[in-house]
CSV table of C-alpha atoms in Angstrom, one decimal:
chain,number,residue,atom,x,y,z
A,177,MET,CA,11.6,-34.4,-4.9
A,178,ALA,CA,10.7,-36.5,-8.2
A,179,ASP,CA,6.7,-36.4,-8.1
A,180,PRO,CA,4.9,-33.3,-9.1
A,181,ALA,CA,3.8,-33.0,-5.6
A,182,ALA,CA,4.0,-35.2,-2.7
A,183,PRO,CA,2.2,-35.0,0.8
A,184,LEU,CA,4.3,-34.3,4.0
A,185,ARG,CA,2.2,-35.8,6.7
A,186,HIS,CA,2.0,-35.5,10.4
A,187,ALA,CA,2.6,-39.2,10.9
A,188,PRO,CA,3.6,-42.2,8.5
A,189,SER,CA,0.1,-42.9,7.4
A,190,PRO,CA,-1.8,-42.0,4.4
A,191,ASP,CA,-4.8,-41.0,6.8
A,192,ALA,CA,-2.6,-38.6,8.9
A,193,PRO,CA,-3.2,-34.9,8.5
A,194,LEU,CA,-1.6,-33.2,5.7
A,195,ASP,CA,0.9,-30.7,7.1
A,196,THR,CA,2.2,-29.2,3.9
A,197,GLU,CA,3.4,-30.6,0.3
A,198,ALA,CA,6.8,-30.8,-1.2
A,199,LEU,CA,6.8,-29.9,-5.0
A,200,LYS,CA,8.9,-31.5,-7.6
A,201,GLY,CA,12.4,-30.4,-7.7
A,202,GLU,CA,12.5,-29.6,-3.8
A,203,ARG,CA,15.3,-30.9,-1.9
A,204,VAL,CA,14.3,-33.2,1.1
A,205,THR,CA,16.8,-34.2,3.7
A,206,VAL,CA,16.0,-37.6,4.7
A,207,TYR,CA,16.8,-38.8,8.2
A,208,GLU,CA,15.4,-42.3,8.1
A,209,THR,CA,13.1,-44.5,6.0
A,210,SER,CA,10.7,-47.2,7.2
A,211,ASP,CA,9.8,-50.6,5.7
A,212,GLU,CA,6.3,-49.4,5.2
A,213,GLY,CA,7.5,-46.9,2.5
A,214,TRP,CA,7.8,-43.6,4.5
A,215,ALA,CA,10.6,-41.2,4.7
A,216,TRP,CA,11.1,-38.9,7.7
A,217,GLY,CA,12.6,-35.7,6.2
A,218,GLN,CA,13.0,-32.1,6.1
A,219,LEU,CA,12.3,-29.6,3.5
A,220,ASP,CA,15.3,-27.6,2.7
A,221,ALA,CA,13.5,-24.7,1.4
A,222,ASP,CA,11.4,-23.8,4.7
A,223,GLY,CA,12.7,-26.3,7.3
A,224,TYR,CA,9.3,-28.3,7.4
A,225,VAL,CA,9.6,-31.8,9.0
A,226,GLY,CA,7.3,-34.7,8.5
A,227,PHE,CA,6.7,-38.0,6.7
A,228,VAL,CA,6.8,-38.3,2.8
A,229,PRO,CA,6.2,-41.5,0.7
A,230,ALA,CA,9.9,-42.7,0.0
A,231,ALA,CA,8.6,-43.6,-3.7
A,232,ALA,CA,8.2,-40.0,-4.3
A,233,LEU,CA,11.8,-39.3,-3.8
A,234,ARG,CA,14.9,-39.6,-6.0
A,235,ASP,CA,18.6,-39.0,-5.7
A,236,PRO,CA,19.5,-35.6,-6.5
A,237,GLY,CA,20.3,-35.5,-10.3
A,238,SER,CA,21.0,-32.6,-12.4
A,239,PRO,CA,20.5,-29.2,-10.4
A,240,PRO,CA,17.2,-27.4,-11.4
A,241,THR,CA,17.9,-24.7,-13.9
A,242,HIS,CA,14.3,-23.4,-14.4
A,243,LYS,CA,11.0,-23.3,-12.5
A,244,VAL,CA,7.4,-23.3,-13.3
A,245,SER,CA,5.9,-19.7,-13.6
A,246,VAL,CA,2.3,-20.4,-14.4
A,247,LEU,CA,-0.2,-22.0,-12.0
A,248,ARG,CA,-0.2,-25.3,-14.1
A,249,THR,CA,1.6,-26.8,-16.9
A,250,LEU,CA,1.8,-30.2,-18.6
A,251,VAL,CA,4.9,-32.6,-19.3
A,252,PHE,CA,4.6,-34.6,-22.5
A,253,PRO,CA,6.6,-37.6,-23.3
A,254,GLY,CA,7.7,-36.4,-26.7
A,255,PRO,CA,7.7,-32.9,-28.7
A,256,SER,CA,3.9,-33.0,-29.5
A,257,ILE,CA,0.8,-31.6,-27.8
A,258,LYS,CA,-1.2,-34.5,-29.0
A,259,LEU,CA,0.5,-36.9,-26.9
A,260,PRO,CA,-1.0,-38.0,-23.6
A,261,PRO,CA,0.8,-35.8,-20.9
A,262,ILE,CA,2.8,-37.9,-18.3
A,263,GLU,CA,2.5,-35.4,-15.6
A,264,GLY,CA,1.1,-31.7,-14.4
A,265,LEU,CA,3.4,-29.3,-12.8
A,266,SER,CA,2.3,-26.4,-10.6
A,267,LEU,CA,3.7,-23.0,-9.8
A,268,GLY,CA,7.2,-23.1,-8.3
A,269,CYS,CA,8.0,-26.7,-9.4
A,270,ARG,CA,11.6,-26.7,-10.4
A,271,LEU,CA,13.2,-28.7,-13.5
A,272,ALA,CA,16.8,-29.3,-15.0
A,273,VAL,CA,16.4,-28.2,-18.6
A,274,ALA,CA,18.9,-30.1,-20.8
A,275,ARG,CA,18.2,-28.6,-24.2
A,276,ASP,CA,15.6,-26.2,-26.0
A,277,GLN,CA,13.6,-27.8,-28.7
A,278,PRO,CA,11.0,-25.0,-29.6
A,279,PRO,CA,8.2,-24.7,-28.5
A,280,PHE,CA,9.5,-27.0,-25.9
A,281,ALA,CA,12.1,-27.3,-23.1
A,282,VAL,CA,13.3,-30.8,-22.7
A,283,THR,CA,14.2,-31.9,-19.2
A,284,SER,CA,17.3,-34.0,-18.2
A,285,THR,CA,14.7,-37.1,-17.7
A,286,GLY,CA,13.4,-36.6,-21.2
A,287,GLY,CA,10.0,-34.7,-20.4
A,288,TYR,CA,8.8,-32.0,-23.0
A,289,VAL,CA,7.5,-28.9,-21.1
A,290,PRO,CA,6.2,-25.7,-23.1
A,291,ALA,CA,9.0,-23.5,-22.8
A,292,ARG,CA,6.8,-20.3,-22.3
A,293,HIS,CA,5.7,-22.0,-19.0
A,294,LEU,CA,9.1,-21.9,-17.5
A,295,VAL,CA,11.5,-19.2,-16.3
A,296,PRO,CA,15.2,-19.5,-15.3
A,297,ILE,CA,15.6,-20.6,-11.6
A,298,ASP,CA,17.0,-17.1,-10.8
A,299,SER,CA,14.0,-15.2,-12.4
A,300,TYR,CA,11.6,-13.5,-10.0
A,301,GLU,CA,8.0,-11.8,-10.1
A,302,ASN,CA,7.8,-8.2,-9.1
A,303,ASP,CA,4.3,-8.1,-7.4
A,304,PHE,CA,3.5,-10.9,-5.0
A,305,VAL,CA,0.0,-9.7,-4.7
A,306,ALA,CA,-0.5,-10.1,-8.4
A,307,VAL,CA,1.0,-13.7,-8.0
A,308,ALA,CA,-1.7,-14.5,-5.3
A,309,GLU,CA,-4.4,-13.1,-7.4
A,310,ARG,CA,-3.8,-15.8,-10.1
A,311,PHE,CA,-5.0,-18.3,-7.6
A,312,LEU,CA,-8.4,-16.7,-7.2
A,313,GLY,CA,-11.0,-19.7,-7.3
A,314,ALA,CA,-8.5,-22.2,-6.4
A,315,PRO,CA,-10.1,-24.6,-3.8
A,316,TYR,CA,-9.2,-24.7,-0.2
A,317,LEU,CA,-7.1,-27.5,1.2
A,318,TRP,CA,-5.5,-27.6,4.6
A,319,GLY,CA,-1.9,-28.3,4.0
A,320,GLY,CA,-2.0,-28.0,0.2
A,321,LYS,CA,0.5,-26.0,-1.7
A,322,SER,CA,-0.7,-25.6,-5.5
A,323,ASN,CA,-3.7,-24.6,-7.4
A,324,LEU,CA,-5.4,-28.0,-6.8
A,325,GLY,CA,-5.6,-27.0,-3.3
A,326,LEU,CA,-3.9,-24.6,-0.8
A,327,ASP,CA,-4.4,-23.0,2.5
A,328,CYS,CA,-3.9,-19.3,3.7
A,329,SER,CA,-0.2,-19.6,4.6
A,330,ALA,CA,0.5,-21.5,1.4
A,331,LEU,CA,-0.8,-18.7,-0.7
A,332,VAL,CA,1.5,-16.2,1.2
A,333,GLN,CA,4.4,-18.6,0.8
A,334,LEU,CA,4.0,-19.3,-2.8
A,335,ALA,CA,3.4,-15.9,-3.9
A,336,LEU,CA,6.5,-14.3,-2.0
A,337,THR,CA,8.8,-17.2,-3.0
A,338,ALA,CA,7.8,-16.4,-6.5
A,339,CYS,CA,9.3,-13.0,-6.0
A,340,GLY,CA,12.5,-14.3,-4.2
A,341,VAL,CA,11.2,-13.4,-0.7
A,342,PRO,CA,11.9,-16.5,1.7
A,343,CYS,CA,8.8,-17.3,3.7
A,344,PRO,CA,8.0,-19.7,6.5
A,345,ARG,CA,5.3,-22.2,5.9
A,346,ASP,CA,2.8,-21.3,8.7
A,347,SER,CA,1.0,-18.4,9.5
A,348,ASP,CA,2.3,-18.0,13.0
A,349,MET,CA,5.7,-18.2,11.8
A,350,GLN,CA,5.2,-15.7,9.0
A,351,GLU,CA,3.8,-13.4,11.7
A,352,HIS,CA,7.0,-13.4,13.4
A,353,ALA,CA,9.5,-13.5,10.5
A,354,LEU,CA,8.0,-11.2,7.8
A,355,GLY,CA,8.0,-7.5,7.5
A,356,THR,CA,7.6,-5.0,10.3
A,357,LEU,CA,4.8,-4.4,12.7
A,358,ILE,CA,2.5,-1.7,11.9
A,359,ALA,CA,-0.6,0.0,13.9
A,360,SER,CA,-3.8,-1.9,13.5
A,361,ASP,CA,-5.4,1.1,11.9
A,362,PHE,CA,-7.5,-0.8,9.2
A,363,SER,CA,-8.2,2.6,7.4
A,364,ALA,CA,-4.4,3.0,6.5
A,365,LEU,CA,-3.7,-0.4,5.1
A,366,ARG,CA,-2.2,-0.7,1.8
A,367,ARG,CA,-1.6,-3.1,-1.1
A,368,GLY,CA,0.7,-5.8,0.1
A,369,ASP,CA,0.2,-5.5,3.7
A,370,LEU,CA,-0.3,-8.9,5.5
A,371,LEU,CA,-3.3,-9.2,8.2
A,372,PHE,CA,-3.0,-12.0,10.9
A,373,TRP,CA,-5.3,-13.7,13.1
A,374,LYS,CA,-4.5,-16.6,15.3
A,375,GLY,CA,-4.1,-19.4,12.8
A,376,HIS,CA,-5.0,-17.3,9.6
A,377,VAL,CA,-3.2,-14.8,7.3
A,378,ALA,CA,-4.7,-12.7,4.3
A,379,ILE,CA,-3.1,-10.3,1.9
A,380,VAL,CA,-4.3,-6.6,1.5
A,381,ARG,CA,-5.3,-6.4,-2.1
A,382,ASP,CA,-6.4,-2.7,-1.8
A,383,PRO,CA,-7.4,-0.6,1.3
A,384,ALA,CA,-10.7,-2.1,1.3
A,385,THR,CA,-10.2,-5.7,0.0
A,386,LEU,CA,-8.3,-8.8,1.1
A,387,ILE,CA,-7.5,-11.9,-0.8
A,388,HIS,CA,-7.1,-15.1,1.1
A,389,ALA,CA,-7.5,-18.9,1.0
A,390,ASN,CA,-10.2,-19.7,3.7
A,391,ALA,CA,-12.4,-22.5,4.9
A,392,PHE,CA,-15.4,-20.5,4.9
A,393,HIS,CA,-15.6,-20.1,1.2
A,394,MET,CA,-13.4,-23.2,0.7
A,395,ALA,CA,-11.6,-21.2,-2.0
A,396,VAL,CA,-9.0,-18.4,-2.6
A,397,VAL,CA,-11.3,-15.3,-2.8
A,398,SER,CA,-11.2,-11.5,-2.7
A,399,GLU,CA,-13.8,-10.1,-0.2
A,400,PRO,CA,-14.3,-6.8,1.5
A,401,MET,CA,-11.7,-6.6,4.4
A,402,SER,CA,-14.7,-5.6,6.8
A,403,GLN,CA,-16.7,-8.6,6.0
A,404,ALA,CA,-13.7,-10.8,6.7
A,405,ILE,CA,-12.8,-9.2,9.9
A,406,GLY,CA,-16.4,-9.0,10.9
A,407,ARG,CA,-17.0,-13.0,10.4
A,408,LEU,CA,-13.8,-13.9,12.2
A,409,ARG,CA,-14.7,-11.7,15.1
A,410,ALA,CA,-18.1,-13.2,15.3
A,411,ASP,CA,-16.2,-16.5,15.9
A,412,GLY,CA,-14.2,-14.7,18.6
A,413,ASN,CA,-11.1,-14.2,16.5
A,414,GLU,CA,-9.7,-10.8,16.4
A,415,PRO,CA,-6.8,-9.6,14.1
A,416,THR,CA,-3.5,-9.9,16.1
A,417,SER,CA,-1.2,-7.8,13.9
A,418,VAL,CA,-0.6,-6.0,10.5
A,419,ARG,CA,3.0,-6.8,9.0
A,420,ARG,CA,4.2,-4.4,6.0
A,421,LEU,CA,6.7,-5.7,3.9
A,422,GLU,CA,9.4,-3.1,2.8
A,423,ARG,CA,8.5,-3.0,-0.8
A,424,PRO,CA,4.9,-4.7,-1.1
A,425,THR,CA,4.9,-4.6,-5.0
A,426,GLN,CA,8.5,-4.6,-6.0
A,427,LEU,CA,10.0,-7.6,-4.0
A,428,GLY,CA,12.1,-9.2,-6.7
């Protein structure tokens, strides 16, 4: 993926629903392209299939060596922060760094990125809940996958991926793939547990608080667990399961 982020849509149309996003440096297997400028392909990281703008793709170049470790950073065309940035990159974007020119890392395509905003590709965070907490206040966007807008399952996926934990994209897939099922005794939940509903997932921040991206607040928020459960219950949506990761705060 060449663009900072590209939409992966349900159909080859700019008006089609956004299913997810592909971030810069993600590998996409393209099965076919259309004369209208769409590529039907599959994201290698999580297997998601859909339509992306063909112009956002490029042939594989140098393999990525680093990734963005902050919510957002800027790429400059030269070694000065006074130059107009040429693009903005979000957490998890992957780059091939050709050389260091402090305080910048220079990419293989000639972009200058603040070196302190990058980490080696094989470097991982230790606490996925802390990663999720960085997104507090980010707007809710169905199918989004960056701090410019994201949904509930993207928040979980981004946070776990930053810790080196493979994670499916959708909440129903996450419910079947992540952790182990524990009894739905909400008084016994601990930091890092995942609480699922039909079509929704939240991260337990502490025994009384959840963090989640949700359409009610249209943002990533931290709120009392009882409040979130009660609101969804009023809409006829009861929790379906609680999943516990083996080491919720030391996953890297």
